[in-house]
Amino acid sequence: DSGVTQTPKHLITATGQRVTLRCSPRSGDLSVYWYQQSLDQGLQFLIQYYNGEERAKGNILERFSAQQFPDLHSELNLSSLELGDSALYFCASSVNSLGNTEAFFGQGTRLTVV
Amino acid sequence: KNEVEQSPQNLTAQEGEFITINCSYSVGISALHWLQQHPGGGIVSLFMLSSGKKKHGRLIATINIQEKHSSLHITASHPRDSAVYICAVKGGSGGSNYKLTFGKGTLLTVNP
């Protein structure tokens, strides 16, 4: 158990809908990172938050947004869903924003858009 | 060309064999990660390296910064080692604090 909790584990929804994925980082970790893993693209970095503030953006679509709350949990919001958004979404946390400490990954949320 | 290349893409071994998975990268990095992902499962971070060598149980990871190359070795492989092994580098062209760039993974199957 990495200490990073993601909910829900599975999500099936229709095209055009909006979903929210939740991530609770390890106790004491201030940074949260979101990644998308699809069959064709592999793992890709989406976005990073540190202590409530956005720190870095990767290949995140405009239809997607995220935030980190004062209790440090994070939510990834996916809207106007398309079939191609079906993927595993992982979050990871680390203690700081410097990237010099290990990151711990959650179990992922498998999103299926039908 | 991908920034992170792994080889082989697929690897099948017999139980007990010594396994090596390679990772080459084309950009300057500050750290390299080896990750393990079981089918349908989550991701486990095995190692984070910035130089030299690390060992954990039957797993050994090495990195050569000058040659931009890392290897993951598994000694006395076991069927439970069957998983996808992913190399990821931190740094590179993105420049953000923790933008990991991932290889496409190596699918390891260890037969009993």
GROMACS .gro file of C-alpha atoms in nm:
model
  226
    1ASP     CA    1   0.000   0.000   0.000
    2SER     CA    2   0.156   0.325  -0.119
    3GLY     CA    3  -0.054   0.543   0.108
    4VAL     CA    4  -0.203   0.726  -0.190
    5THR     CA    5  -0.578   0.671  -0.224
    6GLN     CA    6  -0.771   0.719  -0.543
    7THR     CA    7  -1.145   0.698  -0.582
    8PRO     CA    8  -1.336   0.563  -0.754
    9LYS     CA    9  -1.144   0.260  -0.879
   10HIS     CA   10  -1.368   0.221  -1.183
   11LEU     CA   11  -1.595   0.464  -1.360
   12ILE     CA   12  -1.815   0.409  -1.663
   13THR     CA   13  -1.985   0.708  -1.816
   14ALA     CA   14  -2.128   0.829  -2.143
   15THR     CA   15  -1.979   1.068  -2.394
   16GLY     CA   16  -2.045   1.431  -2.316
   17GLN     CA   17  -2.061   1.374  -1.944
   18ARG     CA   18  -1.843   1.516  -1.668
   19VAL     CA   19  -1.664   1.319  -1.398
   20THR     CA   20  -1.448   1.394  -1.098
   21LEU     CA   21  -1.158   1.176  -0.989
   22ARG     CA   22  -1.026   1.211  -0.638
   23CYS     CA   23  -0.681   1.159  -0.493
   24SER     CA   24  -0.569   1.167  -0.132
   25PRO     CA   25  -0.191   1.192  -0.106
   26ARG     CA   26   0.028   1.020   0.150
   27SER     CA   27   0.024   1.183   0.487
   28GLY     CA   28   0.276   1.467   0.484
   29ASP     CA   29   0.312   1.486   0.106
   30LEU     CA   30   0.248   1.831  -0.034
   31SER     CA   31   0.278   1.756  -0.405
   32VAL     CA   32   0.020   1.576  -0.613
   33TYR     CA   33   0.069   1.476  -0.975
   34TRP     CA   34  -0.185   1.344  -1.221
   35TYR     CA   35  -0.101   1.105  -1.505
   36GLN     CA   36  -0.302   0.949  -1.782
   37GLN     CA   37  -0.227   0.603  -1.916
   38SER     CA   38  -0.391   0.508  -2.242
   39LEU     CA   39  -0.321   0.212  -2.466
   40ASP     CA   40  -0.188   0.421  -2.753
   41GLN     CA   41  -0.009   0.701  -2.566
   42GLY     CA   42   0.129   0.519  -2.265
   43LEU     CA   43   0.178   0.718  -1.945
   44GLN     CA   44   0.165   1.094  -1.976
   45PHE     CA   45   0.202   1.368  -1.721
   46LEU     CA   46  -0.105   1.588  -1.691
   47ILE     CA   47  -0.057   1.835  -1.408
   48GLN     CA   48   0.117   1.895  -1.076
   49TYR     CA   49  -0.001   2.076  -0.766
   50TYR     CA   50   0.203   2.175  -0.466
   51ASN     CA   51   0.041   2.287  -0.144
   52GLY     CA   52  -0.271   2.403  -0.322
   53GLU     CA   53  -0.107   2.576  -0.615
   54GLU     CA   54  -0.059   2.457  -0.969
   55ARG     CA   55   0.311   2.398  -1.035
   56ALA     CA   56   0.340   2.241  -1.375
   57LYS     CA   57   0.122   2.147  -1.668
   58GLY     CA   58   0.178   1.870  -1.912
   59ASN     CA   59  -0.041   1.732  -2.186
   60ILE     CA   60  -0.367   1.826  -2.020
   61LEU     CA   61  -0.663   1.906  -2.240
   62GLU     CA   62  -0.862   2.223  -2.190
   63ARG     CA   63  -1.165   2.006  -2.108
   64PHE     CA   64  -0.975   1.879  -1.805
   65SER     CA   65  -0.902   2.073  -1.490
   66ALA     CA   66  -0.769   1.997  -1.147
   67GLN     CA   67  -0.736   2.152  -0.808
   68GLN     CA   68  -0.576   2.078  -0.474
   69PHE     CA   69  -0.769   2.160  -0.161
   70PRO     CA   70  -0.645   2.292   0.176
   71ASP     CA   71  -0.645   1.938   0.316
   72LEU     CA   72  -0.414   1.851   0.021
   73HIS     CA   73  -0.645   1.610  -0.152
   74SER     CA   74  -0.680   1.673  -0.521
   75GLU     CA   75  -0.954   1.633  -0.777
   76LEU     CA   76  -0.923   1.592  -1.151
   77ASN     CA   77  -1.230   1.706  -1.341
   78LEU     CA   78  -1.290   1.571  -1.688
   79SER     CA   79  -1.571   1.726  -1.890
   80SER     CA   80  -1.734   1.684  -2.231
   81LEU     CA   81  -1.598   1.333  -2.225
   82GLU     CA   82  -1.500   1.162  -2.548
   83LEU     CA   83  -1.438   0.797  -2.621
   84GLY     CA   84  -1.067   0.871  -2.642
   85ASP     CA   85  -1.061   0.984  -2.281
   86SER     CA   86  -1.101   0.623  -2.173
   87ALA     CA   87  -0.783   0.549  -1.982
   88LEU     CA   88  -0.631   0.479  -1.645
   89TYR     CA   89  -0.577   0.795  -1.446
   90PHE     CA   90  -0.311   0.782  -1.179
   91CYS     CA   91  -0.216   1.027  -0.915
   92ALA     CA   92   0.111   1.029  -0.729
   93SER     CA   93   0.235   1.227  -0.434
   94SER     CA   94   0.572   1.330  -0.303
   95VAL     CA   95   0.684   1.521  -0.001
   96ASN     CA   96   0.804   1.830  -0.181
   97SER     CA   97   0.798   1.996  -0.520
   98LEU     CA   98   1.165   1.954  -0.600
   99GLY     CA   99   1.139   1.615  -0.765
  100ASN     CA  100   1.429   1.482  -0.562
  101THR     CA  101   1.218   1.251  -0.352
  102GLU     CA  102   1.038   0.938  -0.444
  103ALA     CA  103   0.687   0.958  -0.577
  104PHE     CA  104   0.422   0.717  -0.459
  105PHE     CA  105   0.145   0.618  -0.694
  106GLY     CA  106  -0.217   0.542  -0.624
  107GLN     CA  107  -0.393   0.238  -0.767
  108GLY     CA  108  -0.550   0.443  -1.042
  109THR     CA  109  -0.903   0.511  -1.162
  110ARG     CA  110  -1.007   0.325  -1.474
  111LEU     CA  111  -1.236   0.549  -1.675
  112THR     CA  112  -1.444   0.399  -1.953
  113VAL     CA  113  -1.638   0.635  -2.175
  114VAL     CA  114  -1.912   0.466  -2.376
  115LYS     CA  115   1.229   0.962  -3.147
  116ASN     CA  116   1.098   0.917  -2.794
  117GLU     CA  117   1.297   1.080  -2.519
  118VAL     CA  118   1.294   0.751  -2.328
  119GLU     CA  119   1.350   0.420  -2.504
  120GLN     CA  120   1.319   0.083  -2.337
  121SER     CA  121   1.432  -0.255  -2.457
  122PRO     CA  122   1.316  -0.514  -2.499
  123GLN     CA  123   0.946  -0.439  -2.540
  124ASN     CA  124   0.858  -0.795  -2.442
  125LEU     CA  125   1.062  -1.047  -2.250
  126THR     CA  126   0.980  -1.405  -2.161
  127ALA     CA  127   1.200  -1.593  -1.916
  128GLN     CA  128   1.205  -1.917  -1.723
  129GLU     CA  129   1.188  -1.907  -1.348
  130GLY     CA  130   1.531  -1.857  -1.199
  131GLU     CA  131   1.679  -1.671  -1.493
  132PHE     CA  132   1.866  -1.343  -1.464
  133ILE     CA  133   1.672  -1.062  -1.630
  134THR     CA  134   1.797  -0.732  -1.767
  135ILE     CA  135   1.578  -0.448  -1.893
  136ASN     CA  136   1.742  -0.147  -2.051
  137CYS     CA  137   1.647   0.218  -2.065
  138SER     CA  138   1.813   0.486  -2.274
  139TYR     CA  139   1.723   0.851  -2.269
  140SER     CA  140   1.819   1.141  -2.489
  141VAL     CA  141   1.792   1.440  -2.258
  142GLY     CA  142   1.966   1.562  -1.947
  143ILE     CA  143   1.793   1.434  -1.639
  144SER     CA  144   1.813   1.477  -1.265
  145ALA     CA  145   1.659   1.143  -1.169
  146LEU     CA  146   1.541   0.820  -1.322
  147HIS     CA  147   1.267   0.598  -1.190
  148TRP     CA  148   1.193   0.233  -1.241
  149LEU     CA  149   0.827   0.149  -1.194
  150GLN     CA  150   0.642  -0.181  -1.186
  151GLN     CA  151   0.286  -0.227  -1.302
  152HIS     CA  152   0.101  -0.556  -1.269
  153PRO     CA  153  -0.176  -0.626  -1.523
  154GLY     CA  154  -0.481  -0.423  -1.431
  155GLY     CA  155  -0.301  -0.297  -1.127
  156GLY     CA  156  -0.149   0.013  -0.987
  157ILE     CA  157   0.202   0.141  -1.023
  158VAL     CA  158   0.473   0.072  -0.771
  159SER     CA  159   0.789   0.276  -0.762
  160LEU     CA  160   1.085   0.038  -0.744
  161PHE     CA  161   1.381   0.274  -0.756
  162MET     CA  162   1.470   0.636  -0.795
  163LEU     CA  163   1.828   0.687  -0.914
  164SER     CA  164   2.044   0.983  -0.991
  165SER     CA  165   2.377   0.801  -0.998
  166GLY     CA  166   2.541   0.466  -0.938
  167LYS     CA  167   2.352   0.161  -0.830
  168LYS     CA  168   2.073   0.061  -0.594
  169LYS     CA  169   1.969  -0.282  -0.472
  170HIS     CA  170   1.648  -0.399  -0.313
  171GLY     CA  171   1.611  -0.769  -0.259
  172ARG     CA  172   1.648  -0.942  -0.596
  173LEU     CA  173   1.625  -0.616  -0.787
  174ILE     CA  174   1.923  -0.407  -0.889
  175ALA     CA  175   1.913  -0.080  -1.077
  176THR     CA  176   2.212   0.096  -1.228
  177ILE     CA  177   2.252   0.423  -1.409
  178ASN     CA  178   2.530   0.569  -1.620
  179ILE     CA  179   2.467   0.941  -1.650
  180GLN     CA  180   2.741   0.996  -1.911
  181GLU     CA  181   2.600   0.728  -2.138
  182LYS     CA  182   2.238   0.822  -2.061
  183HIS     CA  183   2.154   0.462  -1.984
  184SER     CA  184   2.002   0.263  -1.702
  185SER     CA  185   1.943  -0.105  -1.647
  186LEU     CA  186   1.710  -0.295  -1.421
  187HIS     CA  187   1.823  -0.643  -1.325
  188ILE     CA  188   1.620  -0.915  -1.162
  189THR     CA  189   1.812  -1.206  -1.014
  190ALA     CA  190   1.653  -1.548  -0.965
  191SER     CA  191   1.336  -1.439  -1.144
  192HIS     CA  192   1.002  -1.570  -1.024
  193PRO     CA  193   0.657  -1.585  -1.187
  194ARG     CA  194   0.539  -1.313  -0.947
  195ASP     CA  195   0.789  -1.079  -1.114
  196SER     CA  196   0.569  -1.091  -1.426
  197ALA     CA  197   0.463  -0.732  -1.484
  198VAL     CA  198   0.528  -0.428  -1.698
  199TYR     CA  199   0.844  -0.242  -1.600
  200ILE     CA  200   0.849   0.124  -1.687
  201CYS     CA  201   1.144   0.358  -1.696
  202ALA     CA  202   1.070   0.726  -1.633
  203VAL     CA  203   1.300   1.025  -1.625
  204LYS     CA  204   1.262   1.351  -1.441
  205GLY     CA  205   1.390   1.670  -1.599
  206GLY     CA  206   1.462   1.682  -1.967
  207SER     CA  207   1.305   1.931  -2.203
  208GLY     CA  208   0.997   1.991  -1.991
  209GLY     CA  209   1.185   2.150  -1.709
  210SER     CA  210   0.905   2.136  -1.457
  211ASN     CA  211   0.962   2.017  -1.108
  212TYR     CA  212   0.833   1.670  -1.153
  213LYS     CA  213   0.740   1.618  -1.512
  214LEU     CA  214   0.815   1.252  -1.555
  215THR     CA  215   0.864   1.133  -1.910
  216PHE     CA  216   0.789   0.764  -1.944
  217GLY     CA  217   0.917   0.485  -2.159
  218LYS     CA  218   0.662   0.257  -2.320
  219GLY     CA  219   0.738  -0.023  -2.077
  220THR     CA  220   0.874  -0.376  -2.096
  221LEU     CA  221   0.631  -0.660  -2.050
  222LEU     CA  222   0.806  -0.935  -1.854
  223THR     CA  223   0.659  -1.282  -1.834
  224VAL     CA  224   0.833  -1.535  -1.611
  225ASN     CA  225   0.719  -1.891  -1.665
  226PRO     CA  226   0.740  -2.153  -1.390
   0.00000   0.00000   0.00000
